[in-house]
Amino acid sequence: MKSVGYAMKTAAEDELRYEIIRFAARTTAHGIPMAAHATRWYAKWMWMAISLASVGIFCYNVHGVLQKYWRKDKITTVQLRFDNVPFPAITVCNLNPFKRELARRVPEISETLDAFHQAVTYSKHADQHYDESVAVRERRNIHGGFRYVQYEPVMSDCGCLDGYVGEGRADCNQLDTVPKDNVSLCICNYDRQESSVWPCYSKASWIESMCPDCNDIGYCNLPYTNGTNPLPCLCQKNINYCLLRPERLKRMWEIRGRAIPEEGSPFRSDFLAQLKDLGYENMTDEVAITTKTLEKLVLTMAGLPVERRIALSYGRSEFIRMCSFNGQQCNIQNDFKLHVDPAFGNCYIFNANREKPLGSSRAGPSYGEKF
C-alpha cells in the first residue's frame, strides 16, 4: 500500500511539474518562457527577476489608477473666447523733453545749463575742494525790473591787436580760455538768443556808470541824457554805447571753457565763490551734479507758464511718427491727448476718453498699441 501511495504521489507531482513547465513554455508573458527555455542557471534567474520586476511595476500602476478613481476628480473644460477687452490708457513721454535750441533761449534754463557746465568743468580739473574761508562775493541789486535781456556784457579772455589793448579802439578776438591776467581780459556783448559773443573790447576801455534808462533788449541811454529810471550800466568809452549791468558779469570761460583757473590765478577765488552761490560747492561727482541740475531744471520748468512749456517741447507729429492699434492705423491728432509734465515736457495719452474706451479684439502684439 505504501508503494502504491508513493507512486500516486510521485505521478501527481510529475504531472504538476509538467503542467507548470508547459504553461511556462506557452504563456504570452514574455519573461516566463525565456526563463523556462534557458539552459543556464544564471539566465533563468535573470529572466525570473525581470518578470518579477514587471509584475511589481504593474501592481504599482494598478494601485495608482485605483487611487485616482477613488478620488473622484472632476474634469474641467476651458474654452477660450476672444471678446473685446477694454484697453488701458497709455501715456508716452520723451526722454529728451525739450528742444535744446528753444530751451537755450529761456534765460532761466540757459543760466542753469551754464552753471552745470561750470560745475562739470570744475569736477574734471579740481585737485582740492573748495576752501571755506573764501568769502562770498556780494551782489548788487538791479532796480527797474530788467532782469533778463537779449544783450548783456560778459567778461572773456581776448586776443587784441598790439597797441590797442588798453585803448579799446579796435575789436578783440574772443577766446574761451581762462585769462592769464587782467591784461588780456575784455568785455564783450553777449547775445542770449544766438549765444554769440561780439564785439569785444579791452576791459580798460569800459567804465561803470548810471544810465538814465535802458530798453528791453539791454541797451541803455548814455549817461547825462534823457531818462526817468536810472540803472547801473557799463559804457564803452570810445564807441559811446552802454549796456545794462547785471548783478554779476558772466565769465565766458565758465560758460564755454574746458578748464578752471589755476592756483594763483586772480580769477580762481571768484570762480569757486560762484560755484558756491550756484549750489555746486565741493561737488566733484558728475552723477551728483547731473542729478542736482535735473532737479533745478524740473523746478524751473514747473515755474514757467503752461503755454510756454508746450512751445518748448515736441508736438504730436514730431514725437509720434507712426502708430497702430488693433490692427488699424491711429489718428495721431485725435487719438492722443496732451499732458504737460515739468520733467518730461509734452506727454501724450492714448485712449484717454474713459466714456468711450477702445478695446482690443484679439490677443497678440499685432492687436495692441504699436509705435
PDB file of N, CA and C in Angstrom, residues 215-313:
ATOM      1  N   ASN A 215      16.512 149.862 -22.396  1.00  0.00           N
ATOM      2  CA  ASN A 215      15.386 149.233 -23.086  1.00  0.00           C
ATOM      3  C   ASN A 215      15.327 147.735 -22.776  1.00  0.00           C
ATOM      4  N   ASP A 216      14.364 147.068 -23.396  1.00  0.00           N
ATOM      5  CA  ASP A 216      14.115 145.667 -23.068  1.00  0.00           C
ATOM      6  C   ASP A 216      15.189 144.714 -23.583  1.00  0.00           C
ATOM      7  N   ILE A 217      15.991 145.125 -24.557  1.00  0.00           N
ATOM      8  CA  ILE A 217      16.995 144.209 -25.085  1.00  0.00           C
ATOM      9  C   ILE A 217      18.353 144.393 -24.423  1.00  0.00           C
ATOM     10  N   GLY A 218      18.511 145.421 -23.578  1.00  0.00           N
ATOM     11  CA  GLY A 218      19.729 145.561 -22.800  1.00  0.00           C
ATOM     12  C   GLY A 218      20.552 146.792 -23.070  1.00  0.00           C
ATOM     13  N   TYR A 219      20.212 147.575 -24.089  1.00  0.00           N
ATOM     14  CA  TYR A 219      20.965 148.797 -24.369  1.00  0.00           C
ATOM     15  C   TYR A 219      20.408 149.947 -23.536  1.00  0.00           C
ATOM     16  N   CYS A 220      21.311 150.832 -23.122  1.00  0.00           N
ATOM     17  CA  CYS A 220      20.928 151.925 -22.234  1.00  0.00           C
ATOM     18  C   CYS A 220      21.246 153.279 -22.878  1.00  0.00           C
ATOM     19  N   ASN A 221      20.497 154.276 -22.436  1.00  0.00           N
ATOM     20  CA  ASN A 221      20.816 155.646 -22.844  1.00  0.00           C
ATOM     21  C   ASN A 221      22.137 156.069 -22.210  1.00  0.00           C
ATOM     22  N   LEU A 222      22.880 156.896 -22.922  1.00  0.00           N
ATOM     23  CA  LEU A 222      24.159 157.355 -22.399  1.00  0.00           C
ATOM     24  C   LEU A 222      23.940 158.189 -21.140  1.00  0.00           C
ATOM     25  N   PRO A 223      24.897 158.159 -20.228  1.00  0.00           N
ATOM     26  CA  PRO A 223      24.759 158.996 -19.023  1.00  0.00           C
ATOM     27  C   PRO A 223      24.569 160.466 -19.385  1.00  0.00           C
ATOM     28  N   TYR A 224      23.873 161.155 -18.518  1.00  0.00           N
ATOM     29  CA  TYR A 224      23.608 162.589 -18.675  1.00  0.00           C
ATOM     30  C   TYR A 224      22.727 162.881 -19.888  1.00  0.00           C
ATOM     31  N   THR A 225      21.903 161.877 -20.280  1.00  0.00           N
ATOM     32  CA  THR A 225      20.904 162.120 -21.321  1.00  0.00           C
ATOM     33  C   THR A 225      19.527 161.934 -20.704  1.00  0.00           C
ATOM     34  N   ASN A 226      18.519 161.885 -21.554  1.00  0.00           N
ATOM     35  CA  ASN A 226      17.150 161.824 -21.057  1.00  0.00           C
ATOM     36  C   ASN A 226      16.826 160.439 -20.505  1.00  0.00           C
ATOM     37  N   GLY A 227      15.990 160.410 -19.483  1.00  0.00           N
ATOM     38  CA  GLY A 227      15.544 159.164 -18.887  1.00  0.00           C
ATOM     39  C   GLY A 227      14.965 159.399 -17.517  1.00  0.00           C
ATOM     40  N   THR A 228      14.120 158.462 -17.088  1.00  0.00           N
ATOM     41  CA  THR A 228      13.442 158.635 -15.798  1.00  0.00           C
ATOM     42  C   THR A 228      13.687 157.479 -14.841  1.00  0.00           C
ATOM     43  N   ASN A 229      14.445 156.477 -15.272  1.00  0.00           N
ATOM     44  CA  ASN A 229      14.637 155.294 -14.421  1.00  0.00           C
ATOM     45  C   ASN A 229      16.120 154.934 -14.396  1.00  0.00           C
ATOM     46  N   PRO A 230      16.921 155.586 -13.556  1.00  0.00           N
ATOM     47  CA  PRO A 230      18.368 155.337 -13.550  1.00  0.00           C
ATOM     48  C   PRO A 230      18.686 153.881 -13.194  1.00  0.00           C
ATOM     49  N   LEU A 231      19.606 153.302 -13.976  1.00  0.00           N
ATOM     50  CA  LEU A 231      20.005 151.913 -13.774  1.00  0.00           C
ATOM     51  C   LEU A 231      21.517 151.800 -13.905  1.00  0.00           C
ATOM     52  N   PRO A 232      22.139 150.856 -13.183  1.00  0.00           N
ATOM     53  CA  PRO A 232      23.588 150.657 -13.329  1.00  0.00           C
ATOM     54  C   PRO A 232      23.911 150.102 -14.712  1.00  0.00           C
ATOM     55  N   CYS A 233      24.976 150.595 -15.314  1.00  0.00           N
ATOM     56  CA  CYS A 233      25.314 150.178 -16.673  1.00  0.00           C
ATOM     57  C   CYS A 233      26.827 150.189 -16.854  1.00  0.00           C
ATOM     58  N   LEU A 234      27.264 149.584 -17.956  1.00  0.00           N
ATOM     59  CA  LEU A 234      28.659 149.607 -18.393  1.00  0.00           C
ATOM     60  C   LEU A 234      28.712 150.321 -19.731  1.00  0.00           C
ATOM     61  N   CYS A 235      29.604 151.290 -19.851  1.00  0.00           N
ATOM     62  CA  CYS A 235      29.678 152.091 -21.074  1.00  0.00           C
ATOM     63  C   CYS A 235      31.057 151.953 -21.713  1.00  0.00           C
ATOM     64  N   GLN A 236      31.051 151.837 -23.030  1.00  0.00           N
ATOM     65  CA  GLN A 236      32.278 151.778 -23.801  1.00  0.00           C
ATOM     66  C   GLN A 236      32.712 153.209 -24.107  1.00  0.00           C
ATOM     67  N   LYS A 237      33.896 153.577 -23.655  1.00  0.00           N
ATOM     68  CA  LYS A 237      34.308 154.978 -23.714  1.00  0.00           C
ATOM     69  C   LYS A 237      34.481 155.479 -25.141  1.00  0.00           C
ATOM     70  N   ASN A 238      35.016 154.637 -26.026  1.00  0.00           N
ATOM     71  CA  ASN A 238      35.358 155.116 -27.360  1.00  0.00           C
ATOM     72  C   ASN A 238      34.219 154.947 -28.365  1.00  0.00           C
ATOM     73  N   ILE A 239      33.375 153.937 -28.187  1.00  0.00           N
ATOM     74  CA  ILE A 239      32.290 153.692 -29.139  1.00  0.00           C
ATOM     75  C   ILE A 239      31.019 154.412 -28.712  1.00  0.00           C
ATOM     76  N   ASN A 240      30.945 154.817 -27.452  1.00  0.00           N
ATOM     77  CA  ASN A 240      29.794 155.554 -26.925  1.00  0.00           C
ATOM     78  C   ASN A 240      28.497 154.747 -26.992  1.00  0.00           C
ATOM     79  N   TYR A 241      28.497 153.599 -26.348  1.00  0.00           N
ATOM     80  CA  TYR A 241      27.243 152.877 -26.128  1.00  0.00           C
ATOM     81  C   TYR A 241      27.340 152.194 -24.773  1.00  0.00           C
ATOM     82  N   CYS A 242      26.175 151.926 -24.183  1.00  0.00           N
ATOM     83  CA  CYS A 242      26.123 151.377 -22.829  1.00  0.00           C
ATOM     84  C   CYS A 242      25.214 150.151 -22.803  1.00  0.00           C
ATOM     85  N   LEU A 243      25.547 149.225 -21.902  1.00  0.00           N
ATOM     86  CA  LEU A 243      24.753 148.023 -21.687  1.00  0.00           C
ATOM     87  C   LEU A 243      24.338 147.946 -20.229  1.00  0.00           C
ATOM     88  N   LEU A 244      23.144 147.416 -20.000  1.00  0.00           N
ATOM     89  CA  LEU A 244      22.667 147.225 -18.635  1.00  0.00           C
ATOM     90  C   LEU A 244      23.616 146.298 -17.890  1.00  0.00           C
ATOM     91  N   ARG A 245      24.048 146.711 -16.707  1.00  0.00           N
ATOM     92  CA  ARG A 245      24.999 145.921 -15.938  1.00  0.00           C
ATOM     93  C   ARG A 245      24.251 144.915 -15.062  1.00  0.00           C
ATOM     94  N   PRO A 246      24.506 143.615 -15.225  1.00  0.00           N
ATOM     95  CA  PRO A 246      23.819 142.609 -14.403  1.00  0.00           C
ATOM     96  C   PRO A 246      24.403 142.548 -13.002  1.00  0.00           C
ATOM     97  N   GLU A 247      23.841 141.686 -12.181  1.00  0.00           N
ATOM     98  CA  GLU A 247      24.345 141.527 -10.819  1.00  0.00           C
ATOM     99  C   GLU A 247      25.799 141.069 -10.828  1.00  0.00           C
ATOM    100  N   ARG A 248      26.098 140.137 -11.702  1.00  0.00           N
ATOM    101  CA  ARG A 248      27.471 139.640 -11.849  1.00  0.00           C
ATOM    102  C   ARG A 248      27.726 139.386 -13.321  1.00  0.00           C
ATOM    103  N   LEU A 249      28.820 139.917 -13.833  1.00  0.00           N
ATOM    104  CA  LEU A 249      29.158 139.679 -15.230  1.00  0.00           C
ATOM    105  C   LEU A 249      29.546 138.214 -15.426  1.00  0.00           C
ATOM    106  N   LYS A 250      28.932 137.588 -16.408  1.00  0.00           N
ATOM    107  CA  LYS A 250      29.284 136.205 -16.705  1.00  0.00           C
ATOM    108  C   LYS A 250      30.714 136.126 -17.224  1.00  0.00           C
ATOM    109  N   ARG A 251      31.335 135.007 -16.951  1.00  0.00           N
ATOM    110  CA  ARG A 251      32.673 134.734 -17.463  1.00  0.00           C
ATOM    111  C   ARG A 251      32.543 133.686 -18.563  1.00  0.00           C
ATOM    112  N   MET A 252      33.039 133.980 -19.752  1.00  0.00           N
ATOM    113  CA  MET A 252      32.885 133.044 -20.859  1.00  0.00           C
ATOM    114  C   MET A 252      33.678 131.768 -20.631  1.00  0.00           C
ATOM    115  N   TRP A 253      34.750 131.822 -19.845  1.00  0.00           N
ATOM    116  CA  TRP A 253      35.482 130.591 -19.560  1.00  0.00           C
ATOM    117  C   TRP A 253      34.694 129.685 -18.616  1.00  0.00           C
ATOM    118  N   GLU A 254      33.714 130.247 -17.913  1.00  0.00           N
ATOM    119  CA  GLU A 254      32.830 129.419 -17.094  1.00  0.00           C
ATOM    120  C   GLU A 254      31.726 128.789 -17.935  1.00  0.00           C
ATOM    121  N   ILE A 255      31.267 129.508 -18.964  1.00  0.00           N
ATOM    122  CA  ILE A 255      30.146 129.035 -19.780  1.00  0.00           C
ATOM    123  C   ILE A 255      30.606 128.054 -20.851  1.00  0.00           C
ATOM    124  N   ARG A 256      31.736 128.381 -21.502  1.00  0.00           N
ATOM    125  CA  ARG A 256      32.183 127.576 -22.641  1.00  0.00           C
ATOM    126  C   ARG A 256      33.537 126.907 -22.430  1.00  0.00           C
ATOM    127  N   GLY A 257      34.256 127.322 -21.417  1.00  0.00           N
ATOM    128  CA  GLY A 257      35.625 126.845 -21.246  1.00  0.00           C
ATOM    129  C   GLY A 257      35.713 125.381 -20.879  1.00  0.00           C
ATOM    130  N   ARG A 258      36.923 124.833 -21.025  1.00  0.00           N
ATOM    131  CA  ARG A 258      37.191 123.437 -20.697  1.00  0.00           C
ATOM    132  C   ARG A 258      38.171 123.294 -19.536  1.00  0.00           C
ATOM    133  N   ALA A 259      38.508 124.398 -18.901  1.00  0.00           N
ATOM    134  CA  ALA A 259      39.462 124.357 -17.794  1.00  0.00           C
ATOM    135  C   ALA A 259      39.012 125.348 -16.730  1.00  0.00           C
ATOM    136  N   ILE A 260      39.587 125.213 -15.551  1.00  0.00           N
ATOM    137  CA  ILE A 260      39.275 126.120 -14.450  1.00  0.00           C
ATOM    138  C   ILE A 260      40.513 126.956 -14.147  1.00  0.00           C
ATOM    139  N   PRO A 261      40.337 128.110 -13.507  1.00  0.00           N
ATOM    140  CA  PRO A 261      41.512 128.924 -13.158  1.00  0.00           C
ATOM    141  C   PRO A 261      42.475 128.148 -12.273  1.00  0.00           C
ATOM    142  N   GLU A 262      43.748 128.251 -12.585  1.00  0.00           N
ATOM    143  CA  GLU A 262      44.765 127.526 -11.834  1.00  0.00           C
ATOM    144  C   GLU A 262      45.037 128.203 -10.494  1.00  0.00           C
ATOM    145  N   GLU A 263      45.778 127.478  -9.650  1.00  0.00           N
ATOM    146  CA  GLU A 263      46.189 128.056  -8.373  1.00  0.00           C
ATOM    147  C   GLU A 263      47.023 129.310  -8.633  1.00  0.00           C
ATOM    148  N   GLY A 264      46.725 130.372  -7.915  1.00  0.00           N
ATOM    149  CA  GLY A 264      47.431 131.627  -8.099  1.00  0.00           C
ATOM    150  C   GLY A 264      46.802 132.540  -9.123  1.00  0.00           C
ATOM    151  N   SER A 265      45.804 132.050  -9.868  1.00  0.00           N
ATOM    152  CA  SER A 265      45.130 132.891 -10.855  1.00  0.00           C
ATOM    153  C   SER A 265      44.260 133.918 -10.134  1.00  0.00           C
ATOM    154  N   PRO A 266      44.204 135.159 -10.624  1.00  0.00           N
ATOM    155  CA  PRO A 266      43.351 136.171  -9.974  1.00  0.00           C
ATOM    156  C   PRO A 266      41.860 135.871 -10.110  1.00  0.00           C
ATOM    157  N   PHE A 267      41.509 134.867 -10.928  1.00  0.00           N
ATOM    158  CA  PHE A 267      40.095 134.561 -11.153  1.00  0.00           C
ATOM    159  C   PHE A 267      39.640 133.294 -10.426  1.00  0.00           C
ATOM    160  N   ARG A 268      40.561 132.629  -9.707  1.00  0.00           N
ATOM    161  CA  ARG A 268      40.197 131.357  -9.084  1.00  0.00           C
ATOM    162  C   ARG A 268      39.216 131.537  -7.920  1.00  0.00           C
ATOM    163  N   SER A 269      39.485 132.502  -7.047  1.00  0.00           N
ATOM    164  CA  SER A 269      38.608 132.692  -5.889  1.00  0.00           C
ATOM    165  C   SER A 269      37.202 133.076  -6.326  1.00  0.00           C
ATOM    166  N   ASP A 270      37.097 133.911  -7.362  1.00  0.00           N
ATOM    167  CA  ASP A 270      35.778 134.286  -7.868  1.00  0.00           C
ATOM    168  C   ASP A 270      35.071 133.081  -8.487  1.00  0.00           C
ATOM    169  N   PHE A 271      35.826 132.229  -9.169  1.00  0.00           N
ATOM    170  CA  PHE A 271      35.260 131.022  -9.780  1.00  0.00           C
ATOM    171  C   PHE A 271      34.671 130.105  -8.712  1.00  0.00           C
ATOM    172  N   LEU A 272      35.420 129.868  -7.628  1.00  0.00           N
ATOM    173  CA  LEU A 272      34.947 128.988  -6.561  1.00  0.00           C
ATOM    174  C   LEU A 272      33.780 129.605  -5.799  1.00  0.00           C
ATOM    175  N   ALA A 273      33.822 130.930  -5.617  1.00  0.00           N
ATOM    176  CA  ALA A 273      32.706 131.595  -4.938  1.00  0.00           C
ATOM    177  C   ALA A 273      31.427 131.481  -5.763  1.00  0.00           C
ATOM    178  N   GLN A 274      31.563 131.572  -7.091  1.00  0.00           N
ATOM    179  CA  GLN A 274      30.397 131.427  -7.954  1.00  0.00           C
ATOM    180  C   GLN A 274      29.828 130.012  -7.878  1.00  0.00           C
ATOM    181  N   LEU A 275      30.694 129.010  -7.806  1.00  0.00           N
ATOM    182  CA  LEU A 275      30.223 127.633  -7.643  1.00  0.00           C
ATOM    183  C   LEU A 275      29.405 127.483  -6.368  1.00  0.00           C
ATOM    184  N   LYS A 276      29.868 128.117  -5.309  1.00  0.00           N
ATOM    185  CA  LYS A 276      29.148 128.038  -4.036  1.00  0.00           C
ATOM    186  C   LYS A 276      27.791 128.716  -4.148  1.00  0.00           C
ATOM    187  N   ASP A 277      27.742 129.866  -4.802  1.00  0.00           N
ATOM    188  CA  ASP A 277      26.467 130.566  -4.965  1.00  0.00           C
ATOM    189  C   ASP A 277      25.480 129.747  -5.793  1.00  0.00           C
ATOM    190  N   LEU A 278      25.995 128.983  -6.753  1.00  0.00           N
ATOM    191  CA  LEU A 278      25.127 128.187  -7.619  1.00  0.00           C
ATOM    192  C   LEU A 278      24.680 126.886  -6.966  1.00  0.00           C
ATOM    193  N   GLY A 279      25.250 126.549  -5.811  1.00  0.00           N
ATOM    194  CA  GLY A 279      24.845 125.329  -5.118  1.00  0.00           C
ATOM    195  C   GLY A 279      25.666 124.111  -5.460  1.00  0.00           C
ATOM    196  N   TYR A 280      26.818 124.289  -6.130  1.00  0.00           N
ATOM    197  CA  TYR A 280      27.660 123.158  -6.505  1.00  0.00           C
ATOM    198  C   TYR A 280      28.954 123.123  -5.696  1.00  0.00           C
ATOM    199  N   GLU A 281      28.936 123.688  -4.520  1.00  0.00           N
ATOM    200  CA  GLU A 281      30.149 123.754  -3.708  1.00  0.00           C
ATOM    201  C   GLU A 281      30.627 122.351  -3.346  1.00  0.00           C
ATOM    202  N   ASN A 282      31.934 122.112  -3.531  1.00  0.00           N
ATOM    203  CA  ASN A 282      32.588 120.851  -3.165  1.00  0.00           C
ATOM    204  C   ASN A 282      32.038 119.641  -3.915  1.00  0.00           C
ATOM    205  N   MET A 283      31.317 119.836  -4.990  1.00  0.00           N
ATOM    206  CA  MET A 283      30.766 118.713  -5.753  1.00  0.00           C
ATOM    207  C   MET A 283      31.721 118.369  -6.892  1.00  0.00           C
ATOM    208  N   THR A 284      32.256 117.151  -6.857  1.00  0.00           N
ATOM    209  CA  THR A 284      33.169 116.690  -7.904  1.00  0.00           C
ATOM    210  C   THR A 284      32.660 115.440  -8.601  1.00  0.00           C
ATOM    211  N   ASP A 285      31.528 114.912  -8.164  1.00  0.00           N
ATOM    212  CA  ASP A 285      30.954 113.723  -8.795  1.00  0.00           C
ATOM    213  C   ASP A 285      29.954 114.163  -9.864  1.00  0.00           C
ATOM    214  N   GLU A 286      30.178 113.736 -11.108  1.00  0.00           N
ATOM    215  CA  GLU A 286      29.335 114.196 -12.206  1.00  0.00           C
ATOM    216  C   GLU A 286      27.903 113.674 -12.088  1.00  0.00           C
ATOM    217  N   VAL A 287      27.734 112.493 -11.492  1.00  0.00           N
ATOM    218  CA  VAL A 287      26.374 111.964 -11.315  1.00  0.00           C
ATOM    219  C   VAL A 287      25.578 112.860 -10.370  1.00  0.00           C
ATOM    220  N   ALA A 288      26.207 113.263  -9.261  1.00  0.00           N
ATOM    221  CA  ALA A 288      25.530 114.148  -8.308  1.00  0.00           C
ATOM    222  C   ALA A 288      25.253 115.514  -8.933  1.00  0.00           C
ATOM    223  N   ILE A 289      26.195 116.009  -9.731  1.00  0.00           N
ATOM    224  CA  ILE A 289      25.998 117.304 -10.397  1.00  0.00           C
ATOM    225  C   ILE A 289      24.835 117.219 -11.382  1.00  0.00           C
ATOM    226  N   THR A 290      24.792 116.130 -12.149  1.00  0.00           N
ATOM    227  CA  THR A 290      23.710 115.958 -13.120  1.00  0.00           C
ATOM    228  C   THR A 290      22.361 115.853 -12.426  1.00  0.00           C
ATOM    229  N   THR A 291      22.309 115.099 -11.331  1.00  0.00           N
ATOM    230  CA  THR A 291      21.048 114.945 -10.593  1.00  0.00           C
ATOM    231  C   THR A 291      20.558 116.282 -10.059  1.00  0.00           C
ATOM    232  N   LYS A 292      21.473 117.053  -9.502  1.00  0.00           N
ATOM    233  CA  LYS A 292      21.091 118.363  -8.959  1.00  0.00           C
ATOM    234  C   LYS A 292      20.610 119.293 -10.074  1.00  0.00           C
ATOM    235  N   THR A 293      21.280 119.234 -11.229  1.00  0.00           N
ATOM    236  CA  THR A 293      20.872 120.084 -12.350  1.00  0.00           C
ATOM    237  C   THR A 293      19.494 119.690 -12.865  1.00  0.00           C
ATOM    238  N   LEU A 294      19.226 118.390 -12.933  1.00  0.00           N
ATOM    239  CA  LEU A 294      17.903 117.941 -13.369  1.00  0.00           C
ATOM    240  C   LEU A 294      16.817 118.431 -12.420  1.00  0.00           C
ATOM    241  N   GLU A 295      17.106 118.395 -11.126  1.00  0.00           N
ATOM    242  CA  GLU A 295      16.131 118.907 -10.158  1.00  0.00           C
ATOM    243  C   GLU A 295      15.873 120.397 -10.387  1.00  0.00           C
ATOM    244  N   LYS A 296      16.942 121.141 -10.653  1.00  0.00           N
ATOM    245  CA  LYS A 296      16.772 122.571 -10.907  1.00  0.00           C
ATOM    246  C   LYS A 296      15.966 122.815 -12.178  1.00  0.00           C
ATOM    247  N   LEU A 297      16.232 122.013 -13.218  1.00  0.00           N
ATOM    248  CA  LEU A 297      15.507 122.190 -14.474  1.00  0.00           C
ATOM    249  C   LEU A 297      14.022 121.881 -14.299  1.00  0.00           C
ATOM    250  N   VAL A 298      13.718 120.836 -13.523  1.00  0.00           N
ATOM    251  CA  VAL A 298      12.308 120.496 -13.288  1.00  0.00           C
ATOM    252  C   VAL A 298      11.605 121.631 -12.552  1.00  0.00           C
ATOM    253  N   LEU A 299      12.263 122.175 -11.523  1.00  0.00           N
ATOM    254  CA  LEU A 299      11.665 123.288 -10.789  1.00  0.00           C
ATOM    255  C   LEU A 299      11.523 124.523 -11.671  1.00  0.00           C
ATOM    256  N   THR A 300      12.520 124.759 -12.521  1.00  0.00           N
ATOM    257  CA  THR A 300      12.444 125.911 -13.424  1.00  0.00           C
ATOM    258  C   THR A 300      11.300 125.757 -14.410  1.00  0.00           C
ATOM    259  N   MET A 301      11.171 124.567 -14.986  1.00  0.00           N
ATOM    260  CA  MET A 301      10.088 124.324 -15.934  1.00  0.00           C
ATOM    261  C   MET A 301       8.724 124.415 -15.260  1.00  0.00           C
ATOM    262  N   ALA A 302       8.642 123.934 -14.030  1.00  0.00           N
ATOM    263  CA  ALA A 302       7.361 123.994 -13.321  1.00  0.00           C
ATOM    264  C   ALA A 302       6.929 125.434 -13.074  1.00  0.00           C
ATOM    265  N   GLY A 303       7.899 126.346 -12.990  1.00  0.00           N
ATOM    266  CA  GLY A 303       7.565 127.745 -12.762  1.00  0.00           C
ATOM    267  C   GLY A 303       7.185 128.508 -14.016  1.00  0.00           C
ATOM    268  N   LEU A 304       7.396 127.909 -15.196  1.00  0.00           N
ATOM    269  CA  LEU A 304       7.038 128.581 -16.442  1.00  0.00           C
ATOM    270  C   LEU A 304       5.550 128.413 -16.727  1.00  0.00           C
ATOM    271  N   PRO A 305       4.946 129.337 -17.456  1.00  0.00           N
ATOM    272  CA  PRO A 305       3.545 129.164 -17.864  1.00  0.00           C
ATOM    273  C   PRO A 305       3.382 127.905 -18.724  1.00  0.00           C
ATOM    274  N   VAL A 306       2.202 127.304 -18.648  1.00  0.00           N
ATOM    275  CA  VAL A 306       1.956 126.060 -19.375  1.00  0.00           C
ATOM    276  C   VAL A 306       2.128 126.264 -20.876  1.00  0.00           C
ATOM    277  N   GLU A 307       1.646 127.383 -21.396  1.00  0.00           N
ATOM    278  CA  GLU A 307       1.759 127.635 -22.834  1.00  0.00           C
ATOM    279  C   GLU A 307       3.217 127.694 -23.270  1.00  0.00           C
ATOM    280  N   ARG A 308       4.067 128.223 -22.403  1.00  0.00           N
ATOM    281  CA  ARG A 308       5.486 128.327 -22.743  1.00  0.00           C
ATOM    282  C   ARG A 308       6.151 126.955 -22.736  1.00  0.00           C
ATOM    283  N   ARG A 309       5.764 126.104 -21.775  1.00  0.00           N
ATOM    284  CA  ARG A 309       6.319 124.748 -21.727  1.00  0.00           C
ATOM    285  C   ARG A 309       5.898 123.940 -22.947  1.00  0.00           C
ATOM    286  N   ILE A 310       4.649 124.127 -23.373  1.00  0.00           N
ATOM    287  CA  ILE A 310       4.171 123.411 -24.559  1.00  0.00           C
ATOM    288  C   ILE A 310       4.973 123.820 -25.782  1.00  0.00           C
ATOM    289  N   ALA A 311       5.261 125.110 -25.899  1.00  0.00           N
ATOM    290  CA  ALA A 311       6.001 125.597 -27.065  1.00  0.00           C
ATOM    291  C   ALA A 311       7.439 125.097 -27.075  1.00  0.00           C
ATOM    292  N   LEU A 312       8.030 124.853 -25.902  1.00  0.00           N
ATOM    293  CA  LEU A 312       9.420 124.402 -25.834  1.00  0.00           C
ATOM    294  C   LEU A 312       9.575 122.915 -26.125  1.00  0.00           C
ATOM    295  N   SER A 313       8.496 122.151 -25.995  1.00  0.00           N
ATOM    296  CA  SER A 313       8.579 120.701 -26.153  1.00  0.00           C
ATOM    297  C   SER A 313       8.146 120.288 -27.560  1.00  0.00           C
TER     298      SER A 313
END
